[in-house]
mmCIF file with all atom_site columns, C-alpha atoms in Angstrom:
data_model
loop_
_atom_site.group_PDB
_atom_site.id
_atom_site.type_symbol
_atom_site.label_atom_id
_atom_site.label_alt_id
_atom_site.label_comp_id
_atom_site.label_asym_id
_atom_site.label_entity_id
_atom_site.label_seq_id
_atom_site.pdbx_PDB_ins_code
_atom_site.Cartn_x
_atom_site.Cartn_y
_atom_site.Cartn_z
_atom_site.occupancy
_atom_site.B_iso_or_equiv
_atom_site.pdbx_formal_charge
_atom_site.auth_seq_id
_atom_site.auth_comp_id
_atom_site.auth_asym_id
_atom_site.auth_atom_id
_atom_site.pdbx_PDB_model_num
ATOM 1   C CA . UNK M 1 1   ? -9.823  -2.352  -21.300 1.00 0.00 ? 253 UNK M CA 1
ATOM 2   C CA . UNK M 1 2   ? -6.263  -3.484  -21.381 1.00 0.00 ? 254 UNK M CA 1
ATOM 3   C CA . UNK M 1 3   ? -4.765  -0.349  -19.757 1.00 0.00 ? 255 UNK M CA 1
ATOM 4   C CA . UNK M 1 4   ? -7.504  -0.605  -17.186 1.00 0.00 ? 256 UNK M CA 1
ATOM 5   C CA . UNK M 1 5   ? -6.492  0.474   -13.540 1.00 0.00 ? 257 UNK M CA 1
ATOM 6   C CA . UNK M 1 6   ? -8.223  -1.949  -12.032 1.00 0.00 ? 258 UNK M CA 1
ATOM 7   C CA . UNK M 1 7   ? -6.218  -4.965  -13.719 1.00 0.00 ? 259 UNK M CA 1
ATOM 8   C CA . UNK M 1 8   ? -2.289  -3.344  -12.983 1.00 0.00 ? 260 UNK M CA 1
ATOM 9   C CA . UNK M 1 9   ? -0.313  -2.068  -10.387 1.00 0.00 ? 261 UNK M CA 1
ATOM 10  C CA . UNK M 1 10  ? -0.321  -2.699  -6.668  1.00 0.00 ? 262 UNK M CA 1
ATOM 11  C CA . UNK M 1 11  ? -3.501  -2.293  -5.342  1.00 0.00 ? 263 UNK M CA 1
ATOM 12  C CA . UNK M 1 12  ? -3.603  -2.377  -1.193  1.00 0.00 ? 264 UNK M CA 1
ATOM 13  C CA . UNK M 1 13  ? -6.668  -2.864  0.891   1.00 0.00 ? 265 UNK M CA 1
ATOM 14  C CA . UNK M 1 14  ? -7.009  -1.484  4.573   1.00 0.00 ? 266 UNK M CA 1
ATOM 15  C CA . UNK M 1 15  ? -10.172 -2.103  6.738   1.00 0.00 ? 267 UNK M CA 1
ATOM 16  C CA . UNK M 1 16  ? -10.903 0.018   9.808   1.00 0.00 ? 268 UNK M CA 1
ATOM 17  C CA . UNK M 1 17  ? -11.976 -3.383  11.475  1.00 0.00 ? 269 UNK M CA 1
ATOM 18  C CA . UNK M 1 18  ? -13.034 -1.029  14.018  1.00 0.00 ? 270 UNK M CA 1
ATOM 19  C CA . UNK M 1 19  ? -14.931 -2.645  17.108  1.00 0.00 ? 271 UNK M CA 1
ATOM 20  C CA . UNK M 1 20  ? -18.521 -1.822  16.165  1.00 0.00 ? 272 UNK M CA 1
ATOM 21  C CA . UNK M 1 21  ? -20.667 -3.936  13.969  1.00 0.00 ? 273 UNK M CA 1
ATOM 22  C CA . UNK M 1 22  ? -20.122 -2.307  10.736  1.00 0.00 ? 274 UNK M CA 1
ATOM 23  C CA . UNK M 1 23  ? -16.578 -1.899  12.051  1.00 0.00 ? 275 UNK M CA 1
ATOM 24  C CA . UNK M 1 24  ? -16.093 -5.905  12.091  1.00 0.00 ? 276 UNK M CA 1
ATOM 25  C CA . UNK M 1 25  ? -18.022 -6.327  8.600   1.00 0.00 ? 277 UNK M CA 1
ATOM 26  C CA . UNK M 1 26  ? -15.292 -3.600  7.284   1.00 0.00 ? 278 UNK M CA 1
ATOM 27  C CA . UNK M 1 27  ? -12.563 -5.948  8.056   1.00 0.00 ? 279 UNK M CA 1
ATOM 28  C CA . UNK M 1 28  ? -14.565 -9.079  6.592   1.00 0.00 ? 280 UNK M CA 1
ATOM 29  C CA . UNK M 1 29  ? -15.060 -6.904  3.140   1.00 0.00 ? 281 UNK M CA 1
ATOM 30  C CA . UNK M 1 30  ? -11.583 -6.280  2.975   1.00 0.00 ? 282 UNK M CA 1
ATOM 31  C CA . UNK M 1 31  ? -10.281 -10.455 3.655   1.00 0.00 ? 283 UNK M CA 1
ATOM 32  C CA . UNK M 1 32  ? -13.283 -11.113 0.845   1.00 0.00 ? 284 UNK M CA 1
ATOM 33  C CA . UNK M 1 33  ? -11.706 -8.981  -1.447  1.00 0.00 ? 285 UNK M CA 1
ATOM 34  C CA . UNK M 1 34  ? -7.895  -9.972  -0.822  1.00 0.00 ? 286 UNK M CA 1
ATOM 35  C CA . UNK M 1 35  ? -9.265  -13.270 -1.427  1.00 0.00 ? 287 UNK M CA 1
ATOM 36  C CA . UNK M 1 36  ? -11.014 -12.619 -4.682  1.00 0.00 ? 288 UNK M CA 1
ATOM 37  C CA . UNK M 1 37  ? -7.149  -10.903 -5.926  1.00 0.00 ? 289 UNK M CA 1
ATOM 38  C CA . UNK M 1 38  ? -8.965  -7.522  -5.973  1.00 0.00 ? 290 UNK M CA 1
ATOM 39  C CA . UNK M 1 39  ? -5.991  -6.265  -3.896  1.00 0.00 ? 291 UNK M CA 1
ATOM 40  C CA . UNK M 1 40  ? -4.196  -6.988  -1.034  1.00 0.00 ? 292 UNK M CA 1
ATOM 41  C CA . UNK M 1 41  ? -5.406  -6.670  2.357   1.00 0.00 ? 293 UNK M CA 1
ATOM 42  C CA . UNK M 1 42  ? -2.798  -4.966  4.664   1.00 0.00 ? 294 UNK M CA 1
ATOM 43  C CA . UNK M 1 43  ? -2.549  -3.935  8.004   1.00 0.00 ? 295 UNK M CA 1
ATOM 44  C CA . UNK M 1 44  ? -3.750  -0.542  8.818   1.00 0.00 ? 296 UNK M CA 1
ATOM 45  C CA . UNK M 1 45  ? -2.313  -0.617  12.795  1.00 0.00 ? 297 UNK M CA 1
ATOM 46  C CA . UNK M 1 46  ? 0.981   -0.547  10.947  1.00 0.00 ? 298 UNK M CA 1
ATOM 47  C CA . UNK M 1 47  ? 0.671   2.294   8.817   1.00 0.00 ? 299 UNK M CA 1
ATOM 48  C CA . UNK M 1 48  ? -0.776  3.708   12.220  1.00 0.00 ? 300 UNK M CA 1
ATOM 49  C CA . UNK M 1 49  ? 1.886   2.940   14.101  1.00 0.00 ? 301 UNK M CA 1
ATOM 50  C CA . UNK M 1 50  ? 4.276   4.777   11.238  1.00 0.00 ? 302 UNK M CA 1
ATOM 51  C CA . UNK M 1 51  ? 6.178   1.732   10.913  1.00 0.00 ? 303 UNK M CA 1
ATOM 52  C CA . UNK M 1 52  ? 8.509   2.501   7.730   1.00 0.00 ? 304 UNK M CA 1
ATOM 53  C CA . UNK M 1 53  ? 7.888   -0.349  5.491   1.00 0.00 ? 305 UNK M CA 1
ATOM 54  C CA . UNK M 1 54  ? 4.160   -0.425  5.588   1.00 0.00 ? 306 UNK M CA 1
ATOM 55  C CA . UNK M 1 55  ? 3.992   3.434   5.569   1.00 0.00 ? 307 UNK M CA 1
ATOM 56  C CA . UNK M 1 56  ? 6.578   3.330   2.540   1.00 0.00 ? 308 UNK M CA 1
ATOM 57  C CA . UNK M 1 57  ? 4.989   0.588   0.760   1.00 0.00 ? 309 UNK M CA 1
ATOM 58  C CA . UNK M 1 58  ? 1.572   2.666   1.165   1.00 0.00 ? 310 UNK M CA 1
ATOM 59  C CA . UNK M 1 59  ? 3.295   5.546   -0.649  1.00 0.00 ? 311 UNK M CA 1
ATOM 60  C CA . UNK M 1 60  ? 4.413   3.544   -2.854  1.00 0.00 ? 312 UNK M CA 1
ATOM 61  C CA . UNK M 1 61  ? 1.640   1.368   -4.117  1.00 0.00 ? 313 UNK M CA 1
ATOM 62  C CA . UNK M 1 62  ? -0.238  2.230   -7.394  1.00 0.00 ? 314 UNK M CA 1
ATOM 63  C CA . UNK M 1 63  ? -3.595  2.183   -5.533  1.00 0.00 ? 315 UNK M CA 1
ATOM 64  C CA . UNK M 1 64  ? -4.768  2.509   -1.855  1.00 0.00 ? 316 UNK M CA 1
ATOM 65  C CA . UNK M 1 65  ? -8.337  1.181   -0.712  1.00 0.00 ? 317 UNK M CA 1
ATOM 66  C CA . UNK M 1 66  ? -10.034 2.555   2.824   1.00 0.00 ? 318 UNK M CA 1
ATOM 67  C CA . UNK M 1 67  ? -12.976 0.404   3.901   1.00 0.00 ? 319 UNK M CA 1
ATOM 68  C CA . UNK M 1 68  ? -14.910 2.183   6.943   1.00 0.00 ? 320 UNK M CA 1
ATOM 69  C CA . UNK M 1 69  ? -17.349 1.073   8.809   1.00 0.00 ? 321 UNK M CA 1
ATOM 70  C CA . UNK M 1 70  ? -18.539 4.342   9.652   1.00 0.00 ? 322 UNK M CA 1
ATOM 71  C CA . UNK M 1 71  ? -18.221 7.822   8.430   1.00 0.00 ? 323 UNK M CA 1
ATOM 72  C CA . UNK M 1 72  ? -15.812 8.538   11.391  1.00 0.00 ? 324 UNK M CA 1
ATOM 73  C CA . UNK M 1 73  ? -13.562 6.866   8.369   1.00 0.00 ? 325 UNK M CA 1
ATOM 74  C CA . UNK M 1 74  ? -10.336 5.878   10.582  1.00 0.00 ? 326 UNK M CA 1
ATOM 75  C CA . UNK M 1 75  ? -9.138  3.385   7.818   1.00 0.00 ? 327 UNK M CA 1
ATOM 76  C CA . UNK M 1 76  ? -9.169  6.795   5.494   1.00 0.00 ? 328 UNK M CA 1
ATOM 77  C CA . UNK M 1 77  ? -7.679  9.368   8.145   1.00 0.00 ? 329 UNK M CA 1
ATOM 78  C CA . UNK M 1 78  ? -4.906  6.756   9.335   1.00 0.00 ? 330 UNK M CA 1
ATOM 79  C CA . UNK M 1 79  ? -3.549  6.395   5.463   1.00 0.00 ? 331 UNK M CA 1
ATOM 80  C CA . UNK M 1 80  ? -3.945  10.519  4.944   1.00 0.00 ? 332 UNK M CA 1
ATOM 81  C CA . UNK M 1 81  ? -2.402  11.136  7.977   1.00 0.00 ? 333 UNK M CA 1
ATOM 82  C CA . UNK M 1 82  ? 0.619   8.887   6.371   1.00 0.00 ? 334 UNK M CA 1
ATOM 83  C CA . UNK M 1 83  ? 0.525   10.932  3.603   1.00 0.00 ? 335 UNK M CA 1
ATOM 84  C CA . UNK M 1 84  ? -1.778  8.912   1.127   1.00 0.00 ? 336 UNK M CA 1
ATOM 85  C CA . UNK M 1 85  ? -5.094  10.089  0.059   1.00 0.00 ? 337 UNK M CA 1
ATOM 86  C CA . UNK M 1 86  ? -7.086  6.514   -1.006  1.00 0.00 ? 338 UNK M CA 1
ATOM 87  C CA . UNK M 1 87  ? -10.168 5.589   -2.451  1.00 0.00 ? 339 UNK M CA 1
ATOM 88  C CA . UNK M 1 88  ? -12.152 5.608   0.272   1.00 0.00 ? 340 UNK M CA 1
ATOM 89  C CA . UNK M 1 89  ? -15.747 3.388   1.000   1.00 0.00 ? 341 UNK M CA 1
ATOM 90  C CA . UNK M 1 90  ? -18.124 3.865   3.872   1.00 0.00 ? 342 UNK M CA 1
ATOM 91  C CA . UNK M 1 91  ? -20.202 0.944   4.749   1.00 0.00 ? 343 UNK M CA 1
ATOM 92  C CA . UNK M 1 92  ? -22.813 3.329   6.357   1.00 0.00 ? 344 UNK M CA 1
ATOM 93  C CA . UNK M 1 93  ? -23.083 5.242   3.173   1.00 0.00 ? 345 UNK M CA 1
ATOM 94  C CA . UNK M 1 94  ? -23.531 2.093   1.152   1.00 0.00 ? 346 UNK M CA 1
ATOM 95  C CA . UNK M 1 95  ? -26.846 1.170   3.037   1.00 0.00 ? 347 UNK M CA 1
ATOM 96  C CA . UNK M 1 96  ? -25.708 -0.276  6.285   1.00 0.00 ? 348 UNK M CA 1
ATOM 97  C CA . UNK M 1 97  ? -26.520 1.258   9.758   1.00 0.00 ? 349 UNK M CA 1
ATOM 98  C CA . UNK M 1 98  ? -24.107 1.139   12.564  1.00 0.00 ? 350 UNK M CA 1
ATOM 99  C CA . UNK M 1 99  ? -25.113 -0.388  15.767  1.00 0.00 ? 351 UNK M CA 1
ATOM 100 C CA . UNK M 1 100 ? -28.223 -2.091  13.873  1.00 0.00 ? 352 UNK M CA 1
ATOM 101 C CA . UNK M 1 101 ? -26.445 -4.245  11.620  1.00 0.00 ? 353 UNK M CA 1
ATOM 102 C CA . UNK M 1 102 ? -25.976 -7.773  12.340  1.00 0.00 ? 354 UNK M CA 1
ATOM 103 C CA . UNK M 1 103 ? -22.857 -9.720  10.993  1.00 0.00 ? 355 UNK M CA 1
ATOM 104 C CA . UNK M 1 104 ? -23.819 -12.365 7.987   1.00 0.00 ? 356 UNK M CA 1
ATOM 105 C CA . UNK M 1 105 ? -22.156 -13.773 4.963   1.00 0.00 ? 357 UNK M CA 1
ATOM 106 C CA . UNK M 1 106 ? -24.879 -12.536 3.028   1.00 0.00 ? 358 UNK M CA 1
ATOM 107 C CA . UNK M 1 107 ? -24.218 -8.689  4.111   1.00 0.00 ? 359 UNK M CA 1
ATOM 108 C CA . UNK M 1 108 ? -20.399 -9.123  3.676   1.00 0.00 ? 360 UNK M CA 1
ATOM 109 C CA . UNK M 1 109 ? -20.727 -10.421 0.103   1.00 0.00 ? 361 UNK M CA 1
ATOM 110 C CA . UNK M 1 110 ? -23.547 -7.965  -0.428  1.00 0.00 ? 362 UNK M CA 1
ATOM 111 C CA . UNK M 1 111 ? -20.832 -4.915  0.127   1.00 0.00 ? 363 UNK M CA 1
ATOM 112 C CA . UNK M 1 112 ? -17.731 -6.649  -1.417  1.00 0.00 ? 364 UNK M CA 1
ATOM 113 C CA . UNK M 1 113 ? -20.024 -6.766  -4.175  1.00 0.00 ? 365 UNK M CA 1
ATOM 114 C CA . UNK M 1 114 ? -21.190 -3.211  -3.685  1.00 0.00 ? 366 UNK M CA 1
ATOM 115 C CA . UNK M 1 115 ? -17.729 -2.103  -3.372  1.00 0.00 ? 367 UNK M CA 1
ATOM 116 C CA . UNK M 1 116 ? -16.132 -4.415  -6.452  1.00 0.00 ? 368 UNK M CA 1
ATOM 117 C CA . UNK M 1 117 ? -18.326 -2.920  -8.728  1.00 0.00 ? 369 UNK M CA 1
ATOM 118 C CA . UNK M 1 118 ? -18.013 0.541   -7.824  1.00 0.00 ? 370 UNK M CA 1
ATOM 119 C CA . UNK M 1 119 ? -14.198 0.158   -8.099  1.00 0.00 ? 371 UNK M CA 1
ATOM 120 C CA . UNK M 1 120 ? -14.654 -1.494  -11.411 1.00 0.00 ? 372 UNK M CA 1
ATOM 121 C CA . UNK M 1 121 ? -17.661 1.902   -12.652 1.00 0.00 ? 373 UNK M CA 1
ATOM 122 C CA . UNK M 1 122 ? -14.837 4.359   -11.449 1.00 0.00 ? 374 UNK M CA 1
ATOM 123 C CA . UNK M 1 123 ? -12.197 2.514   -13.037 1.00 0.00 ? 375 UNK M CA 1
ATOM 124 C CA . UNK M 1 124 ? -14.137 2.693   -16.460 1.00 0.00 ? 376 UNK M CA 1
ATOM 125 C CA . UNK M 1 125 ? -14.818 6.080   -15.808 1.00 0.00 ? 377 UNK M CA 1
ATOM 126 C CA . UNK M 1 126 ? -11.238 6.888   -15.432 1.00 0.00 ? 378 UNK M CA 1
ATOM 127 C CA . UNK M 1 127 ? -10.429 4.600   -18.672 1.00 0.00 ? 379 UNK M CA 1
ATOM 128 C CA . UNK M 1 128 ? -13.075 6.892   -20.721 1.00 0.00 ? 380 UNK M CA 1
ATOM 129 C CA . UNK M 1 129 ? -11.569 10.352  -19.655 1.00 0.00 ? 381 UNK M CA 1
ATOM 130 C CA . UNK M 1 130 ? -8.261  9.469   -20.415 1.00 0.00 ? 382 UNK M CA 1
ATOM 131 C CA . UNK M 1 131 ? -8.759  8.387   -23.879 1.00 0.00 ? 383 UNK M CA 1
ATOM 132 C CA . UNK B 2 1   ? 30.039  1.297   8.380   1.00 0.00 ? 174 UNK B CA 1
ATOM 133 C CA . UNK B 2 2   ? 26.563  1.254   8.226   1.00 0.00 ? 175 UNK B CA 1
ATOM 134 C CA . UNK B 2 3   ? 24.306  -1.150  5.351   1.00 0.00 ? 176 UNK B CA 1
ATOM 135 C CA . UNK B 2 4   ? 21.879  -0.211  2.780   1.00 0.00 ? 177 UNK B CA 1
ATOM 136 C CA . UNK B 2 5   ? 19.805  -2.636  1.925   1.00 0.00 ? 178 UNK B CA 1
ATOM 137 C CA . UNK B 2 6   ? 18.312  -3.380  -1.442  1.00 0.00 ? 179 UNK B CA 1
ATOM 138 C CA . UNK B 2 7   ? 14.411  -4.962  -1.234  1.00 0.00 ? 180 UNK B CA 1
ATOM 139 C CA . UNK B 2 8   ? 13.487  -6.940  -4.453  1.00 0.00 ? 181 UNK B CA 1
ATOM 140 C CA . UNK B 2 9   ? 13.580  -10.403 -6.012  1.00 0.00 ? 182 UNK B CA 1
ATOM 141 C CA . UNK B 2 10  ? 16.029  -9.242  -8.547  1.00 0.00 ? 183 UNK B CA 1
ATOM 142 C CA . UNK B 2 11  ? 14.323  -7.364  -11.481 1.00 0.00 ? 184 UNK B CA 1
ATOM 143 C CA . UNK B 2 12  ? 15.367  -4.768  -13.374 1.00 0.00 ? 185 UNK B CA 1
ATOM 144 C CA . UNK B 2 13  ? 14.149  -1.667  -11.268 1.00 0.00 ? 186 UNK B CA 1
ATOM 145 C CA . UNK B 2 14  ? 15.760  -3.673  -8.196  1.00 0.00 ? 187 UNK B CA 1
ATOM 146 C CA . UNK B 2 15  ? 19.162  -3.492  -10.423 1.00 0.00 ? 188 UNK B CA 1
ATOM 147 C CA . UNK B 2 16  ? 18.631  0.067   -11.257 1.00 0.00 ? 189 UNK B CA 1
ATOM 148 C CA . UNK B 2 17  ? 17.971  1.200   -7.583  1.00 0.00 ? 190 UNK B CA 1
ATOM 149 C CA . UNK B 2 18  ? 21.512  -1.160  -6.661  1.00 0.00 ? 191 UNK B CA 1
ATOM 150 C CA . UNK B 2 19  ? 23.374  0.788   -9.297  1.00 0.00 ? 192 UNK B CA 1
ATOM 151 C CA . UNK B 2 20  ? 22.218  4.388   -7.725  1.00 0.00 ? 193 UNK B CA 1
ATOM 152 C CA . UNK B 2 21  ? 22.925  3.173   -4.342  1.00 0.00 ? 194 UNK B CA 1
ATOM 153 C CA . UNK B 2 22  ? 26.395  2.215   -5.249  1.00 0.00 ? 195 UNK B CA 1
ATOM 154 C CA . UNK B 2 23  ? 27.184  5.233   -6.935  1.00 0.00 ? 196 UNK B CA 1
ATOM 155 C CA . UNK B 2 24  ? 25.412  7.454   -4.196  1.00 0.00 ? 197 UNK B CA 1
ATOM 156 C CA . UNK B 2 25  ? 27.689  5.747   -1.461  1.00 0.00 ? 198 UNK B CA 1
ATOM 157 C CA . UNK B 2 26  ? 30.730  5.864   -4.003  1.00 0.00 ? 199 UNK B CA 1
ATOM 158 C CA . UNK B 2 27  ? 30.295  9.887   -4.820  1.00 0.00 ? 200 UNK B CA 1
ATOM 159 C CA . UNK B 2 28  ? 29.674  10.911  -0.978  1.00 0.00 ? 201 UNK B CA 1
ATOM 160 C CA . UNK B 2 29  ? 32.449  8.778   -0.113  1.00 0.00 ? 202 UNK B CA 1
ATOM 161 C CA . UNK B 2 30  ? 31.022  7.419   2.873   1.00 0.00 ? 203 UNK B CA 1
ATOM 162 C CA . UNK B 2 31  ? 31.525  3.857   4.579   1.00 0.00 ? 204 UNK B CA 1
ATOM 163 C CA . UNK B 2 32  ? 28.399  2.220   3.761   1.00 0.00 ? 205 UNK B CA 1
ATOM 164 C CA . UNK B 2 33  ? 27.884  -1.285  2.379   1.00 0.00 ? 206 UNK B CA 1
ATOM 165 C CA . UNK B 2 34  ? 25.287  -1.851  -0.064  1.00 0.00 ? 207 UNK B CA 1
ATOM 166 C CA . UNK B 2 35  ? 23.291  -5.098  0.352   1.00 0.00 ? 208 UNK B CA 1
ATOM 167 C CA . UNK B 2 36  ? 20.905  -7.139  -1.940  1.00 0.00 ? 209 UNK B CA 1
ATOM 168 C CA . UNK B 2 37  ? 17.819  -8.821  0.177   1.00 0.00 ? 210 UNK B CA 1
ATOM 169 C CA . UNK B 2 38  ? 16.206  -11.026 -1.845  1.00 0.00 ? 211 UNK B CA 1
ATOM 170 C CA . UNK B 2 39  ? 14.904  -13.557 0.194   1.00 0.00 ? 212 UNK B CA 1
ATOM 171 C CA . UNK B 2 40  ? 11.211  -12.768 0.489   1.00 0.00 ? 213 UNK B CA 1
ATOM 172 C CA . UNK B 2 41  ? 11.061  -13.554 4.052   1.00 0.00 ? 214 UNK B CA 1
ATOM 173 C CA . UNK B 2 42  ? 13.152  -11.320 5.011   1.00 0.00 ? 215 UNK B CA 1
ATOM 174 C CA . UNK B 2 43  ? 11.594  -8.668  2.493   1.00 0.00 ? 216 UNK B CA 1
ATOM 175 C CA . UNK B 2 44  ? 8.504   -9.088  4.201   1.00 0.00 ? 217 UNK B CA 1
ATOM 176 C CA . UNK B 2 45  ? 10.255  -8.560  7.832   1.00 0.00 ? 218 UNK B CA 1
ATOM 177 C CA . UNK B 2 46  ? 10.871  -4.930  6.792   1.00 0.00 ? 219 UNK B CA 1
ATOM 178 C CA . UNK B 2 47  ? 6.933   -4.835  6.142   1.00 0.00 ? 220 UNK B CA 1
ATOM 179 C CA . UNK B 2 48  ? 7.927   -3.796  2.339   1.00 0.00 ? 221 UNK B CA 1
ATOM 180 C CA . UNK B 2 49  ? 4.815   -4.964  0.484   1.00 0.00 ? 222 UNK B CA 1
ATOM 181 C CA . UNK B 2 50  ? 6.236   -3.367  -2.747  1.00 0.00 ? 223 UNK B CA 1
ATOM 182 C CA . UNK B 2 51  ? 9.467   -3.141  -4.070  1.00 0.00 ? 224 UNK B CA 1
ATOM 183 C CA . UNK B 2 52  ? 12.371  -2.213  -5.148  1.00 0.00 ? 225 UNK B CA 1
ATOM 184 C CA . UNK B 2 53  ? 12.803  -0.776  -1.621  1.00 0.00 ? 226 UNK B CA 1
ATOM 185 C CA . UNK B 2 54  ? 15.196  0.759   0.081   1.00 0.00 ? 227 UNK B CA 1
ATOM 186 C CA . UNK B 2 55  ? 16.414  0.339   3.947   1.00 0.00 ? 228 UNK B CA 1
ATOM 187 C CA . UNK B 2 56  ? 19.010  2.435   5.385   1.00 0.00 ? 229 UNK B CA 1
ATOM 188 C CA . UNK B 2 57  ? 19.954  1.500   9.066   1.00 0.00 ? 230 UNK B CA 1
ATOM 189 C CA . UNK B 2 58  ? 16.683  -0.859  8.970   1.00 0.00 ? 231 UNK B CA 1
ATOM 190 C CA . UNK B 2 59  ? 14.240  2.214   8.279   1.00 0.00 ? 232 UNK B CA 1
ATOM 191 C CA . UNK B 2 60  ? 12.373  1.818   4.959   1.00 0.00 ? 233 UNK B CA 1
ATOM 192 C CA . UNK B 2 61  ? 13.622  4.949   2.967   1.00 0.00 ? 234 UNK B CA 1
ATOM 193 C CA . UNK B 2 62  ? 11.097  4.306   -0.241  1.00 0.00 ? 235 UNK B CA 1
ATOM 194 C CA . UNK B 2 63  ? 9.200   1.045   -1.662  1.00 0.00 ? 236 UNK B CA 1
ATOM 195 C CA . UNK B 2 64  ? 7.475   0.727   -4.986  1.00 0.00 ? 237 UNK B CA 1
ATOM 196 C CA . UNK B 2 65  ? 9.656   3.413   -6.941  1.00 0.00 ? 238 UNK B CA 1
ATOM 197 C CA . UNK B 2 66  ? 13.110  4.141   -7.631  1.00 0.00 ? 239 UNK B CA 1
ATOM 198 C CA . UNK B 2 67  ? 14.360  7.536   -6.141  1.00 0.00 ? 240 UNK B CA 1
ATOM 199 C CA . UNK B 2 68  ? 16.835  9.577   -7.860  1.00 0.00 ? 241 UNK B CA 1
ATOM 200 C CA . UNK B 2 69  ? 20.371  9.457   -6.671  1.00 0.00 ? 242 UNK B CA 1
ATOM 201 C CA . UNK B 2 70  ? 20.073  12.876  -5.134  1.00 0.00 ? 243 UNK B CA 1
ATOM 202 C CA . UNK B 2 71  ? 17.474  11.348  -2.670  1.00 0.00 ? 244 UNK B CA 1
ATOM 203 C CA . UNK B 2 72  ? 19.449  9.048   -1.438  1.00 0.00 ? 245 UNK B CA 1
ATOM 204 C CA . UNK B 2 73  ? 22.175  10.930  -1.126  1.00 0.00 ? 246 UNK B CA 1
ATOM 205 C CA . UNK B 2 74  ? 20.443  13.146  1.378   1.00 0.00 ? 247 UNK B CA 1
ATOM 206 C CA . UNK B 2 75  ? 18.969  9.965   3.192   1.00 0.00 ? 248 UNK B CA 1
ATOM 207 C CA . UNK B 2 76  ? 22.665  8.945   3.703   1.00 0.00 ? 249 UNK B CA 1
ATOM 208 C CA . UNK B 2 77  ? 23.927  12.309  4.468   1.00 0.00 ? 250 UNK B CA 1
ATOM 209 C CA . UNK B 2 78  ? 20.969  12.427  6.901   1.00 0.00 ? 251 UNK B CA 1
ATOM 210 C CA . UNK B 2 79  ? 22.028  9.077   8.952   1.00 0.00 ? 252 UNK B CA 1
#
């Protein structure tokens, strides 16, 4: 696993941070993953504003991760507008219900774990495919 | 005279990008100064999360990779 994509390269994390319950959870999940060192959370609004530094950084990163609260996928679409195709994680496709989910540490930790596990699984699969 | 800034802490990629930028300026014969920026706060001011990055007249043109000399020339000429 020394060459595993999960342990190398610059990985940037963006959350939709929307005003709905699941949007708020996406923000918290991104912060948890960033604090854990899984990647570095960056400001989606700066990419949306087309600021050259954040946009070019996203383009130059080894991997970009979009965490969206719902299937509107605003984080993913913002990045796509900037010419970046991120790995996309949508919380409503991972068991949460928009408008009916109470923000708790347990939910945030559960979603963080799910995304972490998915990323590790996908990474392992890519490693296997590259063998 | 305009300024071309190379953002980076001084790794080999930053040095290579600096060299390419200097060559591009020289070959085009334009009046530009290539400046290395190693201060992390100043680098962050540009919103550059990955380095090296190349800035022409305040705009980040590329980050996290080394462009070709031809690309740098195009950006300079477009300035």
